[in-house]
Short mmCIF file of C-alpha atoms in Angstrom, two decimals:
data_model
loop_
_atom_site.label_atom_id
_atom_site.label_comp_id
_atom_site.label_asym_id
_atom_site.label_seq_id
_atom_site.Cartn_x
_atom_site.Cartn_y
_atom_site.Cartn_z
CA UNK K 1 7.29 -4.76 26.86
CA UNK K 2 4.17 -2.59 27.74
CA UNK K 3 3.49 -1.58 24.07
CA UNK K 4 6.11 -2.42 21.05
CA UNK K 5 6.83 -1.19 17.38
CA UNK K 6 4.52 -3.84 16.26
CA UNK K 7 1.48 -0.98 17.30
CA UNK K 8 3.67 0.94 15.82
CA UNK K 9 3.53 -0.64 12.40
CA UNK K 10 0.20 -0.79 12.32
CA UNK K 11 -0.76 2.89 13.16
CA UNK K 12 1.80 4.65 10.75
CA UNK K 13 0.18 1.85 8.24
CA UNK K 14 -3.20 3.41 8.57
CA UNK K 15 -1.75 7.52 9.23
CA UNK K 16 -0.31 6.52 5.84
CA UNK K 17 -3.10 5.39 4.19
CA UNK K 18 -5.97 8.66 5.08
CA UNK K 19 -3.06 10.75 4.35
CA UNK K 20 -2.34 9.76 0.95
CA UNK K 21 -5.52 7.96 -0.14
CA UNK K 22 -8.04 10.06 1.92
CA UNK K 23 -8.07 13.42 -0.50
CA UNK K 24 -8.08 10.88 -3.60
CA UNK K 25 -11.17 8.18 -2.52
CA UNK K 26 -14.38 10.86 -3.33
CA UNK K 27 -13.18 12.38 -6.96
CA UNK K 28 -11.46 9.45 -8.20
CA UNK K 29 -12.63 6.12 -5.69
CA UNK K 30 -12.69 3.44 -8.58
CA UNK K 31 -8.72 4.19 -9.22
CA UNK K 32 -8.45 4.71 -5.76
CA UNK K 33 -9.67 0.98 -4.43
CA UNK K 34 -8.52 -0.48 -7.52
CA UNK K 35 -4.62 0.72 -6.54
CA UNK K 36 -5.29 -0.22 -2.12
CA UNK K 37 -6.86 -3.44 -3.19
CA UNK K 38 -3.89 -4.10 -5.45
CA UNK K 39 -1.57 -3.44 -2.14
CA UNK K 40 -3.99 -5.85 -0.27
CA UNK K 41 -2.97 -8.68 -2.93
CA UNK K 42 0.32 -8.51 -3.05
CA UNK K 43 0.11 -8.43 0.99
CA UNK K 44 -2.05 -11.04 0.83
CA UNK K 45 0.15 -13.32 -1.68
CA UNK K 46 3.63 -12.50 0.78
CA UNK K 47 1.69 -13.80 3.15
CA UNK K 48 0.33 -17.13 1.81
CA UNK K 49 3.81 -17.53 0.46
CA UNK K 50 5.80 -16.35 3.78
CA UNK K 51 3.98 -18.76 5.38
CA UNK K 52 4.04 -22.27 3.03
CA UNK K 53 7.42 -21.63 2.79
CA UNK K 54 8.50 -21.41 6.26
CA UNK K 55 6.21 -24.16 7.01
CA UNK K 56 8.26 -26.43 4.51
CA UNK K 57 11.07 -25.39 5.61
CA UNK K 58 10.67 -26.05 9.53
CA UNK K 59 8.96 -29.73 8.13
CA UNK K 60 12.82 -30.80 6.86
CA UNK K 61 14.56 -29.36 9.91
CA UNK K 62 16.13 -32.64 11.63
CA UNK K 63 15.36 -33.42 15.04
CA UNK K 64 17.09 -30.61 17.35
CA UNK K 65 16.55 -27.91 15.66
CA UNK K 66 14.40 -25.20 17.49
CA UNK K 67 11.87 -24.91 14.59
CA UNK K 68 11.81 -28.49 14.00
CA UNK K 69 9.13 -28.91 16.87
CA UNK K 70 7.00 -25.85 16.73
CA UNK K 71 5.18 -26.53 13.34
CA UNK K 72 1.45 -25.43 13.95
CA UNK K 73 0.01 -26.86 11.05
CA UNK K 74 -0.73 -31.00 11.34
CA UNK K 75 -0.70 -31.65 7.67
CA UNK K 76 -0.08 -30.38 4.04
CA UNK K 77 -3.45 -29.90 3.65
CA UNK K 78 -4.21 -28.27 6.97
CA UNK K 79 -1.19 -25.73 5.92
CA UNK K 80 -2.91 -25.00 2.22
CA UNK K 81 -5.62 -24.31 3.51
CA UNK K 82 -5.14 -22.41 6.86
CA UNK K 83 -3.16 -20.11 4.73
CA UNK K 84 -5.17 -19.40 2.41
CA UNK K 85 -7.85 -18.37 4.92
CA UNK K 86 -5.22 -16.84 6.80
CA UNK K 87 -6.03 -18.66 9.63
CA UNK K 88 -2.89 -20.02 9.79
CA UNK K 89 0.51 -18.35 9.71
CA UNK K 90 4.33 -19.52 10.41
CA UNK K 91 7.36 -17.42 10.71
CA UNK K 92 8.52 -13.77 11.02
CA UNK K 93 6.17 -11.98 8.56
CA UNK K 94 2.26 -12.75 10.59
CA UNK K 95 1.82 -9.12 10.19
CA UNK K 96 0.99 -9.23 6.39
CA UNK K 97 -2.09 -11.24 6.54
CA UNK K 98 -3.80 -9.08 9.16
CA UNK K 99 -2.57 -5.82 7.13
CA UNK K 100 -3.91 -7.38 3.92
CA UNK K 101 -7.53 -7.62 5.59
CA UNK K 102 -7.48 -4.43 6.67
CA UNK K 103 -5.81 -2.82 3.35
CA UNK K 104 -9.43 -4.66 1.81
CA UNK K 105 -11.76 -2.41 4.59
CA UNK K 106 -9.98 0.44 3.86
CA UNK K 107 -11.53 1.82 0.76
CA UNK K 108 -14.69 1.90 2.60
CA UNK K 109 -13.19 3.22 5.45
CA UNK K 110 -11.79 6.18 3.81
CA UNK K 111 -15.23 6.93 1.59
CA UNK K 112 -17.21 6.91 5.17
CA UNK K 113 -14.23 9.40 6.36
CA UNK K 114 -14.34 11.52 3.35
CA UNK K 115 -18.17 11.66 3.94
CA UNK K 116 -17.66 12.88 7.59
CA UNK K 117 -18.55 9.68 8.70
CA UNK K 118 -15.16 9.45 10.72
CA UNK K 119 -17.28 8.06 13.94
CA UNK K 120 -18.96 5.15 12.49
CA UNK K 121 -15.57 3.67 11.61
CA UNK K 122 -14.83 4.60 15.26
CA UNK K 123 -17.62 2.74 17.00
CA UNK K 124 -17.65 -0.35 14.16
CA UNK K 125 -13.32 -0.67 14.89
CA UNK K 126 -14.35 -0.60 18.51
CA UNK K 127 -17.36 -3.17 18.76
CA UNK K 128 -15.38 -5.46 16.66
CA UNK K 129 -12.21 -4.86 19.13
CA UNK K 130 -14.64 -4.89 22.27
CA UNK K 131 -16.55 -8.32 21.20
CA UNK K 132 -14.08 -10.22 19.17
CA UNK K 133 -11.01 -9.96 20.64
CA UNK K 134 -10.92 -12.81 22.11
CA UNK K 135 -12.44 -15.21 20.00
CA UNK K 136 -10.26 -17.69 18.19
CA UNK K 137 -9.64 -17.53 15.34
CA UNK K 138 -10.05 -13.86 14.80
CA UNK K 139 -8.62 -12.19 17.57
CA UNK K 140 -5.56 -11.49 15.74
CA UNK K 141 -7.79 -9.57 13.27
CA UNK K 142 -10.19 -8.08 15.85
CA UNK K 143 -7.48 -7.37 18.30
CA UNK K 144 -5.17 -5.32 16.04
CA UNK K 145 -7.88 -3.77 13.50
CA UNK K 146 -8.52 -1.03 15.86
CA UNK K 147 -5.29 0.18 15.82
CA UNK K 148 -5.12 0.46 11.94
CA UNK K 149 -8.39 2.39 11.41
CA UNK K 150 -7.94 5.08 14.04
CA UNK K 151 -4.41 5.28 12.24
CA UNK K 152 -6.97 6.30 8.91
CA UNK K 153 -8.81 8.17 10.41
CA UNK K 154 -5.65 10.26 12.32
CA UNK K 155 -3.74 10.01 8.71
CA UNK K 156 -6.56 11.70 7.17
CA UNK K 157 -7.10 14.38 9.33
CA UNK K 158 -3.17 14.94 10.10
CA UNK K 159 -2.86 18.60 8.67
CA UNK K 160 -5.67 19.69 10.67
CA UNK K 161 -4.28 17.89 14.00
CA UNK K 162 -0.93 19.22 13.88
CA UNK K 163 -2.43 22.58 13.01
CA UNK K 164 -4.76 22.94 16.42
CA UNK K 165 -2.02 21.40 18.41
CA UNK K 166 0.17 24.39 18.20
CA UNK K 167 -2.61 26.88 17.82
CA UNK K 168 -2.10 28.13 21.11
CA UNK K 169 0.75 28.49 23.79
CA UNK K 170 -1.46 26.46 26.10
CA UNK K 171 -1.90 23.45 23.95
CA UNK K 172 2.13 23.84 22.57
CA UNK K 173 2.81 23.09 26.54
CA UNK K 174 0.16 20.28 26.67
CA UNK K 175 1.70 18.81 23.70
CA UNK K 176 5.42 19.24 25.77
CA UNK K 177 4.41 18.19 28.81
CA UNK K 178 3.03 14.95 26.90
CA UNK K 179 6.16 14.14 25.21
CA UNK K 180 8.13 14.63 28.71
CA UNK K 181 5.47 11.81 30.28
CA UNK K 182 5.95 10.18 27.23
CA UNK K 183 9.67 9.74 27.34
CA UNK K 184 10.02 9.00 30.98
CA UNK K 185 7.52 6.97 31.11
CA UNK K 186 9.37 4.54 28.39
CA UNK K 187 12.92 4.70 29.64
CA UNK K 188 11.08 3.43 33.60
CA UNK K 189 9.01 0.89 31.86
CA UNK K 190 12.14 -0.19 30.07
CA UNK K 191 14.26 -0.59 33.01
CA UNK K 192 11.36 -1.86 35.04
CA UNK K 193 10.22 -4.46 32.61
CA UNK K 194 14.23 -5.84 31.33
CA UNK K 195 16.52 -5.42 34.21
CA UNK K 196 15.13 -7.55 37.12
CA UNK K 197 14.60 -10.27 35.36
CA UNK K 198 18.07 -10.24 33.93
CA UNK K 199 19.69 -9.62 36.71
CA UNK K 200 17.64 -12.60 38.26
CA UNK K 201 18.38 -15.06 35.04
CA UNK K 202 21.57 -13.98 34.29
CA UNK K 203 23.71 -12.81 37.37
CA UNK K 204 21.90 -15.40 39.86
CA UNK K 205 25.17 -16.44 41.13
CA UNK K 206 26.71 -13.30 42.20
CA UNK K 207 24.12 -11.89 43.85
CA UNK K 208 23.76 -12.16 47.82
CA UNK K 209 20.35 -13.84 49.13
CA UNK K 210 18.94 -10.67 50.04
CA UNK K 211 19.20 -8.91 46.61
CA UNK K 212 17.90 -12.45 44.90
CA UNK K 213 14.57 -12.33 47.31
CA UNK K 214 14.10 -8.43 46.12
CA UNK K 215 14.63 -9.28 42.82
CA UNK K 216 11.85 -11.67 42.79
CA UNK K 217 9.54 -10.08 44.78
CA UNK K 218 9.93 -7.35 41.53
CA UNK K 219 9.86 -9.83 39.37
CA UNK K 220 6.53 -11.13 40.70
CA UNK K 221 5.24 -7.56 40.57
CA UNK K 222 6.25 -7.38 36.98
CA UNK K 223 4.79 -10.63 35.89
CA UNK K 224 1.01 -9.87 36.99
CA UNK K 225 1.19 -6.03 35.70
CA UNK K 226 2.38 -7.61 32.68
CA UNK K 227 -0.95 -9.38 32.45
CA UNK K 228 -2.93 -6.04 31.96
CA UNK K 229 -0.76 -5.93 28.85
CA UNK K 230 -1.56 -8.38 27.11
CA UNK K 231 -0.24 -8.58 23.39
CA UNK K 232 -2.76 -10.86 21.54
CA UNK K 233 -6.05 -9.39 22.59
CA UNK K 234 -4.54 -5.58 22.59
CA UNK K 235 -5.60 -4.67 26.02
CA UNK K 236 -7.02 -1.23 26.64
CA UNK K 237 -3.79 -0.69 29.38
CA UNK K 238 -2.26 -1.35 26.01
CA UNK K 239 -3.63 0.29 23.52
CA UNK K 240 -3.07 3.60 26.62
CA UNK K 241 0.30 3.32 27.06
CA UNK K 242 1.53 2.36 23.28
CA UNK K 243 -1.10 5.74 22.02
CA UNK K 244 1.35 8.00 24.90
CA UNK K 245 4.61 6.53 23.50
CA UNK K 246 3.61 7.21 19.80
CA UNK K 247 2.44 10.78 20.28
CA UNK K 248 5.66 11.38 22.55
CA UNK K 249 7.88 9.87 19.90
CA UNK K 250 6.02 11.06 16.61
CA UNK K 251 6.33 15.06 18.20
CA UNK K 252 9.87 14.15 18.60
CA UNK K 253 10.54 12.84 14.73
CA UNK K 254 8.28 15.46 13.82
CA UNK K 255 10.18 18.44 14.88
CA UNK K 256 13.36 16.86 14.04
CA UNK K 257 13.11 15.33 11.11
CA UNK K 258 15.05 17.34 9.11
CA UNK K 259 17.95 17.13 11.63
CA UNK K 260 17.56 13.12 11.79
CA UNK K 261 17.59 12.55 8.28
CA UNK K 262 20.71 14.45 7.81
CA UNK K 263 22.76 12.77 10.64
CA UNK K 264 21.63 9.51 9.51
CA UNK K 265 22.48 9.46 6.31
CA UNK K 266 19.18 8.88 4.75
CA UNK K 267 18.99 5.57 6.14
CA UNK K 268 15.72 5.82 7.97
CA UNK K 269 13.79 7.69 5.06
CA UNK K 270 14.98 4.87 2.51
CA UNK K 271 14.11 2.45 5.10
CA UNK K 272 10.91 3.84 5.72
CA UNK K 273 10.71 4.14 1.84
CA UNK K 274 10.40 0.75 0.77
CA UNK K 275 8.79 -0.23 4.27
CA UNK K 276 7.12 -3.74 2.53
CA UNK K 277 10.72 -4.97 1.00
CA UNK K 278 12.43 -3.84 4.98
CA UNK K 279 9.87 -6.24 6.65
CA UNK K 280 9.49 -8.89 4.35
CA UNK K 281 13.67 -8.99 3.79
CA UNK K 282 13.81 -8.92 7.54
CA UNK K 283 11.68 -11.64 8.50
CA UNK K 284 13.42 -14.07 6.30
CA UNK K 285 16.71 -13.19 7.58
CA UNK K 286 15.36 -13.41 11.25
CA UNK K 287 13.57 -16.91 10.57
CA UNK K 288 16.80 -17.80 9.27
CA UNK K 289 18.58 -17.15 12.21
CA UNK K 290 15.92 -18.29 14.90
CA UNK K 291 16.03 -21.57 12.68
CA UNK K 292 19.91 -22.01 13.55
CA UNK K 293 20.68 -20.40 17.00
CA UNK K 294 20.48 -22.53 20.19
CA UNK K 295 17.69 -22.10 22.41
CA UNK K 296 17.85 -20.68 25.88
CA UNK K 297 15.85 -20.81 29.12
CA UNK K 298 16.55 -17.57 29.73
CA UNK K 299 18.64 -14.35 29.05
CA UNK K 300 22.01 -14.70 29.52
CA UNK K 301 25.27 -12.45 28.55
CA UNK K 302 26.85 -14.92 26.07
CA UNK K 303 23.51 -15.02 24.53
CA UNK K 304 22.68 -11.54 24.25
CA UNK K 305 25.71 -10.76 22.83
CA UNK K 306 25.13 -13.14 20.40
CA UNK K 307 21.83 -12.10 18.99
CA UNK K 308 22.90 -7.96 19.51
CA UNK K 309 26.13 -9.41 16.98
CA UNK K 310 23.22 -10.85 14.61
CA UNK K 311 21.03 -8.31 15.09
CA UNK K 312 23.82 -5.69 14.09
CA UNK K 313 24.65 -7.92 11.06
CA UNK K 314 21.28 -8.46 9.77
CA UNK K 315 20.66 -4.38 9.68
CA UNK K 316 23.37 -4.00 8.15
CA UNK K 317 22.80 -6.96 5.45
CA UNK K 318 18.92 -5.42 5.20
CA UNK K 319 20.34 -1.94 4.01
CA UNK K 320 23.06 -2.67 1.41
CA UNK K 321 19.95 -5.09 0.09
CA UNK K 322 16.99 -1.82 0.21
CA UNK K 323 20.01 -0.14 -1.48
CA UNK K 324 20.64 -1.90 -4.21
CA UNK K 325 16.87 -3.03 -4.93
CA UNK K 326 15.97 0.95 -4.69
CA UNK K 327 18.59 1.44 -7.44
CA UNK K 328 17.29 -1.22 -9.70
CA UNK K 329 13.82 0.45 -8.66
CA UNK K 330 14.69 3.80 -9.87
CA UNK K 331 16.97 2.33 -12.92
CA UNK K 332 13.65 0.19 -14.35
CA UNK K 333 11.05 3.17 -14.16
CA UNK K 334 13.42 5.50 -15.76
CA UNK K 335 13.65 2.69 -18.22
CA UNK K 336 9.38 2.50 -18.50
CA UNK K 337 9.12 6.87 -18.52
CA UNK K 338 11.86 6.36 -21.46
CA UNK K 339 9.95 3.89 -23.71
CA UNK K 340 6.77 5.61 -22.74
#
């Protein structure tokens, strides 16, 4: 895809942070960085652990396996120590070492906000993103930080967004019209970017000549567009289209909320609740499976039907688990405001 829920991650990570930290860092900043750089550890320690741990794991794999052959790391030592730095990561769960660098900026971050200082962090986040994006190895860092910090900076101005967005009929349209590009422009980009080459991978053999030379004159359309979009070095074609989609899709939640917590269940808000137990239960399970399942050349039916059966599994598995650790949760610090 154009833009994913990676982005997505990272910019309700940082809306999060100015909007509950931001009020807190000028009257009470020692507590304040004290309890962010506490978040920052245990990120940091999931991901030092995430990581050795996957990496041992993949090192027994026999011969055949898919994980088997695409350790990174060329020895023990190399592993230790990559991780550490967080130079090196393995697995599902790469995400934690970049948000634990950028959970130890943010104190600053939010004192510079606090002090109106909102466009230094601006122009710093975008140097960094504009010259280091592409140098090994911190591009992950450089490439992604930018999304995080406009997230803090958005997060801590929030009330005062939403407020001048619907000041006015003309700007209540703007913000409609925006969330009608939005959504279109996601389901074409959808279709655009999965069906041809599905079709071409997947249905080769029932599809005349003609229809096969269409499909890959699309498909060579959709490979070089693709390369304005790229992933690693978050491309400003990007960093546009992924902004439009979040805005569209935030309005959306935002008016709705009410309505979409009631028809599902609560799922979403305990979901979204423990957030850093979801991802880190989730990338286990999905290393797991990726250790496990054969690997393909390309999409095909018996395939996807496969992974949508896991995928549908592993959600499930995921909830009952944030159910019952949210129980013990609750059980343990009624236990602690008891004995208080």
């Amino acid at each position: 895809m154009v833009a994913s829920a990676a982005e997505g991650f990272f910019i309700i990570s940082g809306i999060l942070v100015g909007y509950i930290y931001g009020p807190r860092i000028l009257h009470s900043t020692r507590r304040t960085t004290l309890k962010i750089w506490k978040r920052a550890f245990l990120l940091y320690a999931l991901a030092v652990s995430f990581t050795l741990l996957y990496s041992l794991w993949a090192s027994f794999l026999p011969e055949g396996y898919s994980r088997s052959s695409t350790l990174l790391a060329s020895s023990v030592g190399d592993a230790i120590l990559g991780a550490l730095s967080l130079t090196y990561t393995y697995g599902w769960a790469d995400f934690l070492s970049r948000y634990a660098v950028f959970m130890l900026a943010a104190p600053l971050t939010l004192w510079l906000i606090a002090k109106r200082k909102a466009y230094i962090v601006l122009i710093v986040s975008g140097l960094i993103w504009l010259l280091f994006r592409e140098v090994t190895p911190w591009l992950i860092f450089a490439a992604w930080q930018v999304i995080f910090f406009a997230g803090v900076v958005i997060g801590y101005y929030l009330p005062k967004i939403e407020s001048e967005a619907k000041k006015t009929n003309n700007r209540k349209c703007a913000l409609k019209l925006l969330v009608y590009i939005s959504v279109t422009s996601f389901i074409l980009t959808a279709i655009f970017i999965a069906i041809p080459p599905l079709l071409l991978l997947s249905f080769d053999t029932i599809i005349n000549n003609d229809v096969t030379n269409i499909l890959n004159r699309i498909n060579g359309v959709r490979e070089h567009i693709l390369i304005y979009f790229d992933k690693s070095t978050m491309s400003v074609c990007r960093l546009t289209v992924g902004a439009l989609w979040f805005v569209g899709l935030y309005t959306i939640f935002r008016k709705h909320e009410i309505i979409i917590n009631k028809r599902s269940r609560g799922i979403l808000l305990l979901l979204g609740q423990y957030s850093l137990f979801v991802y880190s239960t989730q990338a286990f399970l999905i290393f797991t499976i990726d250790t496990f399942l054969p690997t393909t050349s390309g999409p095909n039916p018996p395939f996807i039907l496969l992974n949508t059966l896991f995928g549908i599994l592993s959600a499930t598995l995921i909830y009952i688990i944030t159910k019952l650790y949210a129980k013990r949760t609750t059980v343990y610090t009624r236990l602690r405001q008891l004995l208080a």
